[in-house]
PDB file of C-alpha atoms in Angstrom:
ATOM      1  CA  MET A 280      -2.376   7.764  30.926  1.00  0.00           C
ATOM      2  CA  PRO A 281      -3.924  10.517  28.764  1.00  0.00           C
ATOM      3  CA  TRP A 282      -2.411  10.820  25.324  1.00  0.00           C
ATOM      4  CA  LYS A 283      -0.198  13.844  24.756  1.00  0.00           C
ATOM      5  CA  HIS A 284       0.465  15.201  21.302  1.00  0.00           C
ATOM      6  CA  PRO A 285       4.047  14.513  20.132  1.00  0.00           C
ATOM      7  CA  THR A 286       6.396  17.452  20.337  1.00  0.00           C
ATOM      8  CA  ALA A 287       7.026  19.134  17.011  1.00  0.00           C
ATOM      9  CA  LYS A 288       8.420  22.377  15.769  1.00  0.00           C
ATOM     10  CA  HIS A 289       5.782  24.910  14.890  1.00  0.00           C
ATOM     11  CA  GLY A 290       5.006  25.165  11.194  1.00  0.00           C
ATOM     12  CA  GLU A 291       6.418  21.783  10.175  1.00  0.00           C
ATOM     13  CA  GLY A 292       3.011  20.232   9.552  1.00  0.00           C
ATOM     14  CA  PRO A 293       1.219  20.592   6.193  1.00  0.00           C
ATOM     15  CA  ASN A 294      -1.123  23.510   5.600  1.00  0.00           C
ATOM     16  CA  LEU A 295      -4.570  21.977   6.093  1.00  0.00           C
ATOM     17  CA  PRO A 296      -8.123  23.340   6.079  1.00  0.00           C
ATOM     18  CA  PRO A 297     -10.037  23.452   9.361  1.00  0.00           C
ATOM     19  CA  ALA A 298     -11.795  20.215  10.273  1.00  0.00           C
ATOM     20  CA  ASN A 299     -15.254  21.708   9.755  1.00  0.00           C
ATOM     21  CA  SER A 300     -14.439  23.470   6.465  1.00  0.00           C
ATOM     22  CA  GLY A 301     -16.154  20.882   4.293  1.00  0.00           C
ATOM     23  CA  ARG A 302     -12.837  19.970   2.663  1.00  0.00           C
ATOM     24  CA  GLY A 303     -10.561  17.075   3.409  1.00  0.00           C
ATOM     25  CA  GLY A 304     -11.246  13.391   3.829  1.00  0.00           C
ATOM     26  CA  TYR A 305     -11.382  13.272   7.578  1.00  0.00           C
ATOM     27  CA  TYR A 306     -14.528  13.238   9.673  1.00  0.00           C
ATOM     28  CA  LYS A 307     -16.385  16.280  10.918  1.00  0.00           C
ATOM     29  CA  ASP A 308     -14.697  17.843  13.950  1.00  0.00           C
ATOM     30  CA  ASP A 309     -11.617  15.703  13.336  1.00  0.00           C
ATOM     31  CA  GLY A 310      -8.283  16.804  11.934  1.00  0.00           C
ATOM     32  CA  PRO A 311      -4.508  16.420  11.899  1.00  0.00           C
ATOM     33  CA  GLY A 312      -3.722  18.026  15.240  1.00  0.00           C
ATOM     34  CA  LEU A 313      -1.978  21.332  15.771  1.00  0.00           C
ATOM     35  CA  ASN A 314       1.648  20.360  15.164  1.00  0.00           C
ATOM     36  CA  PRO A 315       2.239  16.942  13.581  1.00  0.00           C
ATOM     37  CA  PRO A 316       5.779  15.668  14.225  1.00  0.00           C
ATOM     38  CA  SER A 317       8.401  16.143  11.556  1.00  0.00           C
ATOM     39  CA  GLY A 318       9.753  13.369   9.360  1.00  0.00           C
ATOM     40  CA  LEU A 319       6.439  11.625   8.713  1.00  0.00           C
ATOM     41  CA  MET A 320       7.034  11.543   4.953  1.00  0.00           C
ATOM     42  CA  ASP A 321      10.082   9.369   5.634  1.00  0.00           C
ATOM     43  CA  LEU A 322       8.210   6.884   7.812  1.00  0.00           C
ATOM     44  CA  PRO A 323       8.637   3.390   6.267  1.00  0.00           C
ATOM     45  CA  ASP A 324       5.620   1.525   4.938  1.00  0.00           C
ATOM     46  CA  ALA A 325       4.178  -1.309   6.973  1.00  0.00           C
ATOM     47  CA  VAL A 326       6.203  -4.516   6.613  1.00  0.00           C
ATOM     48  CA  VAL A 327       4.082  -7.422   5.401  1.00  0.00           C
ATOM     49  CA  LYS A 328       4.409 -10.397   7.724  1.00  0.00           C
ATOM     50  CA  ALA A 329       2.431 -13.427   8.836  1.00  0.00           C
ATOM     51  CA  GLU A 330       0.260 -12.738  11.882  1.00  0.00           C
ATOM     52  CA  PRO A 331      -2.566 -14.683  13.513  1.00  0.00           C
ATOM     53  CA  TYR A 332      -5.986 -13.136  13.017  1.00  0.00           C
ATOM     54  CA  ALA A 333      -7.409 -11.204  15.951  1.00  0.00           C
ATOM     55  CA  LYS A 334      -9.755 -13.447  17.933  1.00  0.00           C
ATOM     56  CA  TRP A 335     -12.809 -11.179  18.074  1.00  0.00           C
ATOM     57  CA  ALA A 336     -12.295  -8.860  15.100  1.00  0.00           C
ATOM     58  CA  ASN A 337     -13.164 -11.195  12.220  1.00  0.00           C
ATOM     59  CA  ARG A 338     -16.701 -12.277  13.023  1.00  0.00           C
ATOM     60  CA  PRO A 339     -19.729 -11.124  10.991  1.00  0.00           C
ATOM     61  CA  TYR A 340     -21.160  -7.881  12.385  1.00  0.00           C
ATOM     62  CA  SER A 341     -23.720  -5.149  11.693  1.00  0.00           C
ATOM     63  CA  VAL A 342     -23.405  -1.358  11.820  1.00  0.00           C
ATOM     64  CA  PHE A 343     -26.197   1.115  11.031  1.00  0.00           C
ATOM     65  CA  GLY A 344     -28.368  -1.748   9.779  1.00  0.00           C
ATOM     66  CA  GLN A 345     -25.715  -2.944   7.320  1.00  0.00           C
ATOM     67  CA  SER A 346     -24.243  -6.436   7.715  1.00  0.00           C
ATOM     68  CA  TYR A 347     -20.577  -7.192   7.038  1.00  0.00           C
ATOM     69  CA  THR A 348     -18.762 -10.524   6.741  1.00  0.00           C
ATOM     70  CA  PRO A 349     -14.965 -10.311   7.075  1.00  0.00           C
ATOM     71  CA  ILE A 350     -12.909 -12.017   4.375  1.00  0.00           C
ATOM     72  CA  LEU A 351     -11.006 -15.008   5.729  1.00  0.00           C
ATOM     73  CA  HIS A 352      -9.897 -16.682   2.483  1.00  0.00           C
ATOM     74  CA  GLN A 353      -6.547 -16.125   0.774  1.00  0.00           C
ATOM     75  CA  ASP A 354      -7.821 -15.095  -2.656  1.00  0.00           C
ATOM     76  CA  PRO A 355      -6.503 -11.953  -4.369  1.00  0.00           C
ATOM     77  CA  PHE A 356      -8.447  -8.823  -3.443  1.00  0.00           C
ATOM     78  CA  VAL A 357      -8.509  -5.587  -5.451  1.00  0.00           C
ATOM     79  CA  GLN A 358     -11.010  -2.796  -4.830  1.00  0.00           C
ATOM     80  CA  ARG A 359     -11.394   0.746  -6.169  1.00  0.00           C
ATOM     81  CA  GLY A 360     -13.289   3.589  -4.571  1.00  0.00           C
ATOM     82  CA  VAL A 361     -13.040   6.632  -2.326  1.00  0.00           C
ATOM     83  CA  ALA A 362     -10.648   6.805   0.625  1.00  0.00           C
ATOM     84  CA  SER A 363     -10.888   8.995   3.699  1.00  0.00           C
ATOM     85  CA  TRP A 364      -8.615   9.417   6.698  1.00  0.00           C
ATOM     86  CA  TYR A 365      -9.013   9.854  10.424  1.00  0.00           C
ATOM     87  CA  GLY A 366      -6.876  11.846  12.789  1.00  0.00           C
ATOM     88  CA  VAL A 367      -6.529  13.342  16.238  1.00  0.00           C
ATOM     89  CA  LYS A 368     -10.159  12.794  17.257  1.00  0.00           C
ATOM     90  CA  PHE A 369      -9.560   9.028  17.279  1.00  0.00           C
ATOM     91  CA  HIS A 370      -5.890   9.025  18.282  1.00  0.00           C
ATOM     92  CA  GLY A 371      -5.312   6.813  21.306  1.00  0.00           C
ATOM     93  CA  GLN A 372      -8.733   5.158  21.094  1.00  0.00           C
ATOM     94  CA  LYS A 373      -9.075   1.384  20.914  1.00  0.00           C
ATOM     95  CA  THR A 374      -9.410  -0.089  17.422  1.00  0.00           C
ATOM     96  CA  SER A 375     -11.317  -3.228  16.432  1.00  0.00           C
ATOM     97  CA  SER A 376      -8.079  -5.190  16.841  1.00  0.00           C
ATOM     98  CA  GLY A 377      -7.808  -4.102  20.464  1.00  0.00           C
ATOM     99  CA  GLU A 378      -4.758  -1.970  19.689  1.00  0.00           C
ATOM    100  CA  LEU A 379      -4.785   1.765  20.269  1.00  0.00           C
ATOM    101  CA  TYR A 380      -5.098   3.884  17.144  1.00  0.00           C
ATOM    102  CA  ASP A 381      -1.887   5.756  16.338  1.00  0.00           C
ATOM    103  CA  MET A 382      -2.358   8.348  13.611  1.00  0.00           C
ATOM    104  CA  TYR A 383       1.411   8.451  13.103  1.00  0.00           C
ATOM    105  CA  LYS A 384       1.683   4.805  12.002  1.00  0.00           C
ATOM    106  CA  MET A 385       0.975   3.200   8.631  1.00  0.00           C
ATOM    107  CA  THR A 386      -2.415   1.650   9.335  1.00  0.00           C
ATOM    108  CA  ALA A 387      -5.920   1.619   7.902  1.00  0.00           C
ATOM    109  CA  ALA A 388      -9.495   0.562   8.607  1.00  0.00           C
ATOM    110  CA  HIS A 389     -11.505  -1.601   6.206  1.00  0.00           C
ATOM    111  CA  PRO A 390     -14.997  -3.090   6.608  1.00  0.00           C
ATOM    112  CA  THR A 391     -14.121  -6.665   5.588  1.00  0.00           C
ATOM    113  CA  LEU A 392     -10.390  -7.287   5.097  1.00  0.00           C
ATOM    114  CA  PRO A 393      -8.981  -9.555   7.824  1.00  0.00           C
ATOM    115  CA  ILE A 394      -7.589  -8.030  11.004  1.00  0.00           C
ATOM    116  CA  PRO A 395      -4.680  -7.906  10.860  1.00  0.00           C
ATOM    117  CA  SER A 396      -3.774  -7.983   7.174  1.00  0.00           C
ATOM    118  CA  TYR A 397      -1.835  -5.819   4.761  1.00  0.00           C
ATOM    119  CA  ALA A 398      -2.736  -3.829   1.668  1.00  0.00           C
ATOM    120  CA  ARG A 399      -1.128  -1.593  -0.888  1.00  0.00           C
ATOM    121  CA  ILE A 400      -3.174   1.571  -1.382  1.00  0.00           C
ATOM    122  CA  THR A 401      -2.545   3.531  -4.571  1.00  0.00           C
ATOM    123  CA  SER A 402      -3.881   6.984  -5.411  1.00  0.00           C
ATOM    124  CA  VAL A 403      -5.513   6.708  -8.830  1.00  0.00           C
ATOM    125  CA  GLU A 404      -4.841  10.409  -9.417  1.00  0.00           C
ATOM    126  CA  THR A 405      -1.156  10.620  -8.514  1.00  0.00           C
ATOM    127  CA  GLY A 406       0.068   7.034  -8.633  1.00  0.00           C
ATOM    128  CA  LYS A 407       1.560   7.343  -5.152  1.00  0.00           C
ATOM    129  CA  SER A 408       1.243   4.180  -3.105  1.00  0.00           C
ATOM    130  CA  VAL A 409       1.766   3.039   0.467  1.00  0.00           C
ATOM    131  CA  VAL A 410       1.612  -0.271   2.306  1.00  0.00           C
ATOM    132  CA  VAL A 411      -0.573  -0.253   5.406  1.00  0.00           C
ATOM    133  CA  ARG A 412      -1.564  -2.704   8.107  1.00  0.00           C
ATOM    134  CA  ILE A 413      -5.326  -3.215   8.478  1.00  0.00           C
ATOM    135  CA  ASN A 414      -6.109  -3.119  12.209  1.00  0.00           C
ATOM    136  CA  ASP A 415      -9.544  -1.485  12.428  1.00  0.00           C
ATOM    137  CA  ARG A 416     -13.068  -1.591  10.993  1.00  0.00           C
ATOM    138  CA  GLY A 417     -14.677   1.159   8.953  1.00  0.00           C
ATOM    139  CA  PRO A 418     -15.531   3.369   7.204  1.00  0.00           C
ATOM    140  CA  PHE A 419     -19.266   2.831   7.513  1.00  0.00           C
ATOM    141  CA  HIS A 420     -20.264   5.187   4.713  1.00  0.00           C
ATOM    142  CA  ALA A 421     -21.668   3.946   1.415  1.00  0.00           C
ATOM    143  CA  SER A 422     -19.392   6.278  -0.553  1.00  0.00           C
ATOM    144  CA  ARG A 423     -16.095   5.223   1.082  1.00  0.00           C
ATOM    145  CA  ILE A 424     -14.134   1.984   1.036  1.00  0.00           C
ATOM    146  CA  VAL A 425     -11.184   2.620   3.377  1.00  0.00           C
ATOM    147  CA  ASP A 426     -10.008   4.914   6.175  1.00  0.00           C
ATOM    148  CA  VAL A 427      -6.259   5.455   6.291  1.00  0.00           C
ATOM    149  CA  SER A 428      -4.194   6.891   9.107  1.00  0.00           C
ATOM    150  CA  TYR A 429      -3.084  10.511   9.042  1.00  0.00           C
ATOM    151  CA  THR A 430       0.455   9.535   8.056  1.00  0.00           C
ATOM    152  CA  ALA A 431      -0.690   7.226   5.253  1.00  0.00           C
ATOM    153  CA  ALA A 432      -2.902  10.035   3.929  1.00  0.00           C
ATOM    154  CA  LEU A 433       0.028  12.449   4.093  1.00  0.00           C
ATOM    155  CA  LYS A 434       2.280  10.127   2.087  1.00  0.00           C
ATOM    156  CA  LEU A 435      -0.482   9.479  -0.459  1.00  0.00           C
ATOM    157  CA  GLY A 436      -1.117  13.192  -0.942  1.00  0.00           C
ATOM    158  CA  LEU A 437      -4.729  12.944   0.230  1.00  0.00           C
ATOM    159  CA  LEU A 438      -4.723  15.699   2.839  1.00  0.00           C
ATOM    160  CA  GLY A 439      -6.868  18.733   2.143  1.00  0.00           C
ATOM    161  CA  LYS A 440      -8.724  17.139  -0.786  1.00  0.00           C
ATOM    162  CA  GLY A 441     -12.401  16.317  -0.952  1.00  0.00           C
ATOM    163  CA  SER A 442     -12.295  13.174  -3.098  1.00  0.00           C
ATOM    164  CA  HIS A 443      -9.624  10.491  -3.062  1.00  0.00           C
ATOM    165  CA  GLN A 444     -10.013   7.720  -5.621  1.00  0.00           C
ATOM    166  CA  VAL A 445      -7.745   4.827  -4.661  1.00  0.00           C
ATOM    167  CA  GLU A 446      -7.061   1.206  -5.489  1.00  0.00           C
ATOM    168  CA  ILE A 447      -6.669  -1.294  -2.653  1.00  0.00           C
ATOM    169  CA  GLU A 448      -4.694  -4.469  -3.287  1.00  0.00           C
ATOM    170  CA  ARG A 449      -4.347  -7.021  -0.529  1.00  0.00           C
ATOM    171  CA  LEU A 450      -0.775  -8.186   0.077  1.00  0.00           C
ATOM    172  CA  PHE A 451       0.222 -11.586   1.411  1.00  0.00           C
ATOM    173  CA  PRO A 452       3.332 -12.504   3.403  1.00  0.00           C
ATOM    174  CA  ASP A 453       3.817 -15.566   1.234  1.00  0.00           C
ATOM    175  CA  ASP A 454       2.543 -16.763  -2.112  1.00  0.00           C
ATOM    176  CA  PRO A 455       0.664 -20.076  -1.986  1.00  0.00           C
ATOM    177  CA  ILE A 456       1.807 -21.260  -5.432  1.00  0.00           C
ATOM    178  CA  ARG A 457       5.520 -20.560  -4.967  1.00  0.00           C
ATOM    179  CA  MET A 458       7.692 -23.630  -4.427  1.00  0.00           C
ATOM    180  CA  ALA A 459       9.163 -24.057  -0.957  1.00  0.00           C
ATOM    181  CA  SER A 460      12.683 -24.193  -2.380  1.00  0.00           C
ATOM    182  CA  GLU A 461      12.164 -20.865  -4.126  1.00  0.00           C
ATOM    183  CA  ARG A 462      10.970 -19.303  -0.865  1.00  0.00           C
ATOM    184  CA  ARG A 463      14.117 -20.480   0.922  1.00  0.00           C
ATOM    185  CA  SER A 464      16.278 -19.165  -1.916  1.00  0.00           C
ATOM    186  CA  LEU A 465      14.567 -15.773  -1.801  1.00  0.00           C
ATOM    187  CA  ALA A 466      15.075 -15.493   1.949  1.00  0.00           C
ATOM    188  CA  SER A 467      18.764 -16.310   1.509  1.00  0.00           C
ATOM    189  CA  GLU A 468      19.147 -13.710  -1.235  1.00  0.00           C
ATOM    190  CA  ALA A 469      17.393 -11.098   0.858  1.00  0.00           C
ATOM    191  CA  GLN A 470      19.717 -11.688   3.802  1.00  0.00           C
ATOM    192  CA  SER A 471      22.802 -11.076   1.657  1.00  0.00           C
ATOM    193  CA  ALA A 472      21.377  -8.127  -0.300  1.00  0.00           C
ATOM    194  CA  PRO A 473      21.604  -4.436   0.636  1.00  0.00           C
ATOM    195  CA  PRO A 474      18.663  -3.332   2.858  1.00  0.00           C
ATOM    196  CA  GLU A 475      16.781  -1.505   0.112  1.00  0.00           C
ATOM    197  CA  ILE A 476      16.973  -4.437  -2.281  1.00  0.00           C
ATOM    198  CA  ALA A 477      16.158  -6.953   0.447  1.00  0.00           C
ATOM    199  CA  ALA A 478      12.944  -5.052   1.145  1.00  0.00           C
ATOM    200  CA  LEU A 479      12.169  -4.975  -2.567  1.00  0.00           C
ATOM    201  CA  MET A 480      12.640  -8.733  -2.944  1.00  0.00           C
ATOM    202  CA  LEU A 481      10.513  -9.510   0.063  1.00  0.00           C
ATOM    203  CA  GLU A 482       7.722  -7.411  -1.462  1.00  0.00           C
ATOM    204  CA  ASP A 483       7.925  -9.418  -4.685  1.00  0.00           C
ATOM    205  CA  ARG A 484       4.677 -11.195  -5.341  1.00  0.00           C
ATOM    206  CA  VAL A 485       2.981 -13.271  -8.001  1.00  0.00           C
ATOM    207  CA  ARG A 486      -0.054 -11.763  -9.693  1.00  0.00           C
ATOM    208  CA  THR A 487      -2.464 -14.610 -10.327  1.00  0.00           C
ATOM    209  CA  ASP A 488      -6.157 -15.415 -10.309  1.00  0.00           C
ATOM    210  CA  SER A 489      -8.300 -17.382  -7.902  1.00  0.00           C
ATOM    211  CA  ALA A 490      -8.197 -20.520 -10.039  1.00  0.00           C
ATOM    212  CA  ALA A 491      -4.401 -20.629  -9.927  1.00  0.00           C
ATOM    213  CA  LEU A 492      -4.419 -20.114  -6.178  1.00  0.00           C
ATOM    214  CA  ALA A 493      -6.699 -23.127  -5.765  1.00  0.00           C
ATOM    215  CA  GLN A 494      -4.196 -25.472  -7.397  1.00  0.00           C
ATOM    216  CA  VAL A 495      -2.243 -27.612  -4.962  1.00  0.00           C
ATOM    217  CA  VAL A 496       0.649 -28.562  -7.269  1.00  0.00           C
ATOM    218  CA  PRO A 497       2.957 -25.564  -7.852  1.00  0.00           C
ATOM    219  CA  LYS A 498       3.875 -24.733 -11.429  1.00  0.00           C
ATOM    220  CA  LEU A 499       7.264 -23.633 -12.672  1.00  0.00           C
ATOM    221  CA  VAL A 500       7.272 -20.022 -13.824  1.00  0.00           C
ATOM    222  CA  PRO A 501       8.591 -19.562 -17.408  1.00  0.00           C
ATOM    223  CA  ARG A 502      11.778 -17.576 -17.820  1.00  0.00           C
ATOM    224  CA  GLY A 503      11.484 -14.021 -19.064  1.00  0.00           C
ATOM    225  CA  THR A 504       8.426 -13.210 -16.956  1.00  0.00           C
ATOM    226  CA  PHE A 505      10.127 -10.936 -14.418  1.00  0.00           C
ATOM    227  CA  TYR A 506       9.384  -7.217 -14.598  1.00  0.00           C
ATOM    228  CA  VAL A 507      10.077  -4.156 -12.489  1.00  0.00           C
ATOM    229  CA  GLN A 508       6.992  -2.086 -11.740  1.00  0.00           C
ATOM    230  CA  LEU A 509       8.244   1.484 -11.485  1.00  0.00           C
ATOM    231  CA  GLY A 510       4.969   3.230 -10.730  1.00  0.00           C
ATOM    232  CA  ALA A 511       1.173   3.271 -11.015  1.00  0.00           C
ATOM    233  CA  TYR A 512      -0.651   6.339 -12.300  1.00  0.00           C
ATOM    234  CA  GLY A 513      -4.196   7.524 -12.807  1.00  0.00           C
ATOM    235  CA  ARG A 514      -3.367   9.142 -16.150  1.00  0.00           C
ATOM    236  CA  SER A 515      -1.498   7.457 -18.983  1.00  0.00           C
ATOM    237  CA  GLY A 516       0.188  10.764 -19.793  1.00  0.00           C
ATOM    238  CA  THR A 517       1.775  10.848 -16.350  1.00  0.00           C
ATOM    239  CA  ALA A 518       3.155   7.332 -16.797  1.00  0.00           C
ATOM    240  CA  GLU A 519       4.479   8.200 -20.267  1.00  0.00           C
ATOM    241  CA  ALA A 520       6.086  11.359 -18.889  1.00  0.00           C
ATOM    242  CA  MET A 521       7.936   9.360 -16.245  1.00  0.00           C
ATOM    243  CA  SER A 522       9.075   6.911 -18.917  1.00  0.00           C
ATOM    244  CA  GLU A 523      10.467   9.802 -20.971  1.00  0.00           C
ATOM    245  CA  ARG A 524      12.211  11.255 -17.911  1.00  0.00           C
ATOM    246  CA  LEU A 525      13.968   7.958 -17.267  1.00  0.00           C
ATOM    247  CA  ILE A 526      15.028   7.664 -20.904  1.00  0.00           C
ATOM    248  CA  ASP A 527      16.231  11.277 -21.091  1.00  0.00           C
ATOM    249  CA  ALA A 528      18.260  10.779 -17.903  1.00  0.00           C
ATOM    250  CA  GLY A 529      19.943   7.728 -19.393  1.00  0.00           C
ATOM    251  CA  VAL A 530      18.653   5.357 -16.726  1.00  0.00           C
ATOM    252  CA  GLU A 531      19.292   1.835 -18.011  1.00  0.00           C
ATOM    253  CA  VAL A 532      16.446  -0.354 -16.788  1.00  0.00           C
ATOM    254  CA  GLY A 533      15.566  -2.136 -20.012  1.00  0.00           C
ATOM    255  CA  LYS A 534      12.507  -1.684 -22.183  1.00  0.00           C
ATOM    256  CA  LEU A 535       9.793   0.537 -20.685  1.00  0.00           C
ATOM    257  CA  GLU A 536       6.081   0.041 -21.286  1.00  0.00           C
ATOM    258  CA  VAL A 537       2.842   1.410 -19.877  1.00  0.00           C
ATOM    259  CA  VAL A 538       0.123  -1.177 -19.225  1.00  0.00           C
ATOM    260  CA  LYS A 539      -3.408  -0.079 -18.370  1.00  0.00           C
ATOM    261  CA  VAL A 540      -5.051  -2.250 -15.703  1.00  0.00           C
ATOM    262  CA  GLY A 541      -8.559  -1.012 -15.012  1.00  0.00           C
ATOM    263  CA  SER A 542      -8.209   2.692 -14.289  1.00  0.00           C
ATOM    264  CA  VAL A 543      -4.536   2.452 -13.279  1.00  0.00           C
ATOM    265  CA  ASN A 544      -1.636   2.852 -15.712  1.00  0.00           C
ATOM    266  CA  ARG A 545       1.365   0.820 -14.571  1.00  0.00           C
ATOM    267  CA  LEU A 546       4.874   1.612 -15.790  1.00  0.00           C
ATOM    268  CA  TYR A 547       6.972  -1.541 -16.236  1.00  0.00           C
ATOM    269  CA  ALA A 548      10.576  -2.227 -17.185  1.00  0.00           C
ATOM    270  CA  GLY A 549      11.405  -5.604 -18.692  1.00  0.00           C
ATOM    271  CA  PRO A 550      11.041  -8.463 -19.266  1.00  0.00           C
ATOM    272  CA  PHE A 551      14.071  -9.962 -17.514  1.00  0.00           C
ATOM    273  CA  GLU A 552      15.322 -13.530 -17.747  1.00  0.00           C
ATOM    274  CA  ASP A 553      15.555 -14.039 -14.007  1.00  0.00           C
ATOM    275  CA  ARG A 554      14.972 -12.390 -10.656  1.00  0.00           C
ATOM    276  CA  ASP A 555      18.601 -11.270 -10.293  1.00  0.00           C
ATOM    277  CA  ASP A 556      18.432  -9.243 -13.505  1.00  0.00           C
ATOM    278  CA  ALA A 557      15.184  -7.610 -12.386  1.00  0.00           C
ATOM    279  CA  VAL A 558      16.636  -6.735  -8.981  1.00  0.00           C
ATOM    280  CA  ALA A 559      19.714  -5.245 -10.666  1.00  0.00           C
ATOM    281  CA  ALA A 560      17.490  -3.093 -12.881  1.00  0.00           C
ATOM    282  CA  ALA A 561      15.470  -1.909  -9.895  1.00  0.00           C
ATOM    283  CA  ARG A 562      18.684  -1.016  -8.119  1.00  0.00           C
ATOM    284  CA  ALA A 563      19.752   1.120 -11.089  1.00  0.00           C
ATOM    285  CA  VAL A 564      16.809   3.503 -10.645  1.00  0.00           C
ATOM    286  CA  PRO A 565      18.069   6.680  -8.901  1.00  0.00           C
ATOM    287  CA  SER A 566      16.231   7.555  -5.702  1.00  0.00           C
ATOM    288  CA  SER A 567      15.884  11.125  -6.987  1.00  0.00           C
ATOM    289  CA  PHE A 568      12.958   9.975  -9.156  1.00  0.00           C
ATOM    290  CA  GLY A 569      10.933   9.147  -6.045  1.00  0.00           C
ATOM    291  CA  LEU A 570       9.916   5.732  -7.391  1.00  0.00           C
ATOM    292  CA  LYS A 571       9.348   2.511  -5.442  1.00  0.00           C
ATOM    293  CA  PRO A 572      10.456  -0.291  -7.792  1.00  0.00           C
ATOM    294  CA  ILE A 573       8.766  -3.642  -7.192  1.00  0.00           C
ATOM    295  CA  VAL A 574       9.812  -6.928  -8.824  1.00  0.00           C
ATOM    296  CA  VAL A 575       6.751  -8.730 -10.199  1.00  0.00           C
ATOM    297  CA  LYS A 576       5.960 -11.701 -12.415  1.00  0.00           C
ATOM    298  CA  ARG A 577       3.541 -11.322 -15.313  1.00  0.00           C
TER     299      ARG A 577
END
C-alpha cells in the first residue's frame, strides 16, 4: 500500500529551508515533508533492549569502492563527527534491517554499528541528546558519521543547520561486568519505582574501558562512585550556566561539577553513597529545566 503522509494541522511543523537550498543536513531533493505531525518533540527515546542481530545486515560490505566491516564485539564505542538526517524521500523504503524506514521514529543509520543496536547521540553544540535504534546503513560520505531520522534531528535541534557536530555513544542493554544479583535487584527496584525513575535506572550504565570488559570475574564497585549526569554541553560556559541556574533555583541535588571529556562538558551532581541516593537526587530535578538525569558510576 502506498505510504500516505500523516495528517497534521497546517503550520505545526518547524520552519525549514527548501530541500535544495544548500542548508540543512538532509540529502539533496529530500526534506521533512509538508506537514509533519504534531507532538514529535514529546516522542520518547528508543528503549534499549536485547535483540538478536539481523541475519543479513552485519556482514562486511562495500559501497562506492569503500569497504566496511560491522562491529560485532561488545566493547565501548564513542565517535565524534558530523551528523545528517534523512526524511520524506526515504520514508517507507526498506532499510538494511529489512524494516521500513519511518522518519517519525527514533532511529538512525550507521556504517558499522550492529543492526540492531542502540546509541546515545549528543549535539556537541547544544548538549541535547537522544537515544536511537540503529536499523540502517549509511551515511556513505567521508564527512559524515551518522544519519538520524527526521524526529531524532528535530529533538536534537539539527534541522535547518548546515553542520552538526555530534558524539555517538553505543548503549548496551546490560553491562557485562555487573553482578547477576545486582541486575536482579535493579530490575526489582525499577518495577516498584515511578515510571520516570524506572526508565532512568534502566538507562544506568557503567563507564569502563575495554580491558575491564574483558575480565570474567566481576568486581565490586566502591561506595561513593554514583553520580547523576544532568547534561552534556559543547561549551563549558553553557554547563556552568546550567549549574548556576540550578543553584539559584535552590534545587538540592548535591555538589555540582563540570567535567570535560574530549570536546563535551558534562555536568554532574554527586558523588552519592549508593544508587538510591543518586536516584533521589535525579528525582529532585524539576522537569522545567528540560534535563534528562542519568545515574552513572565513575
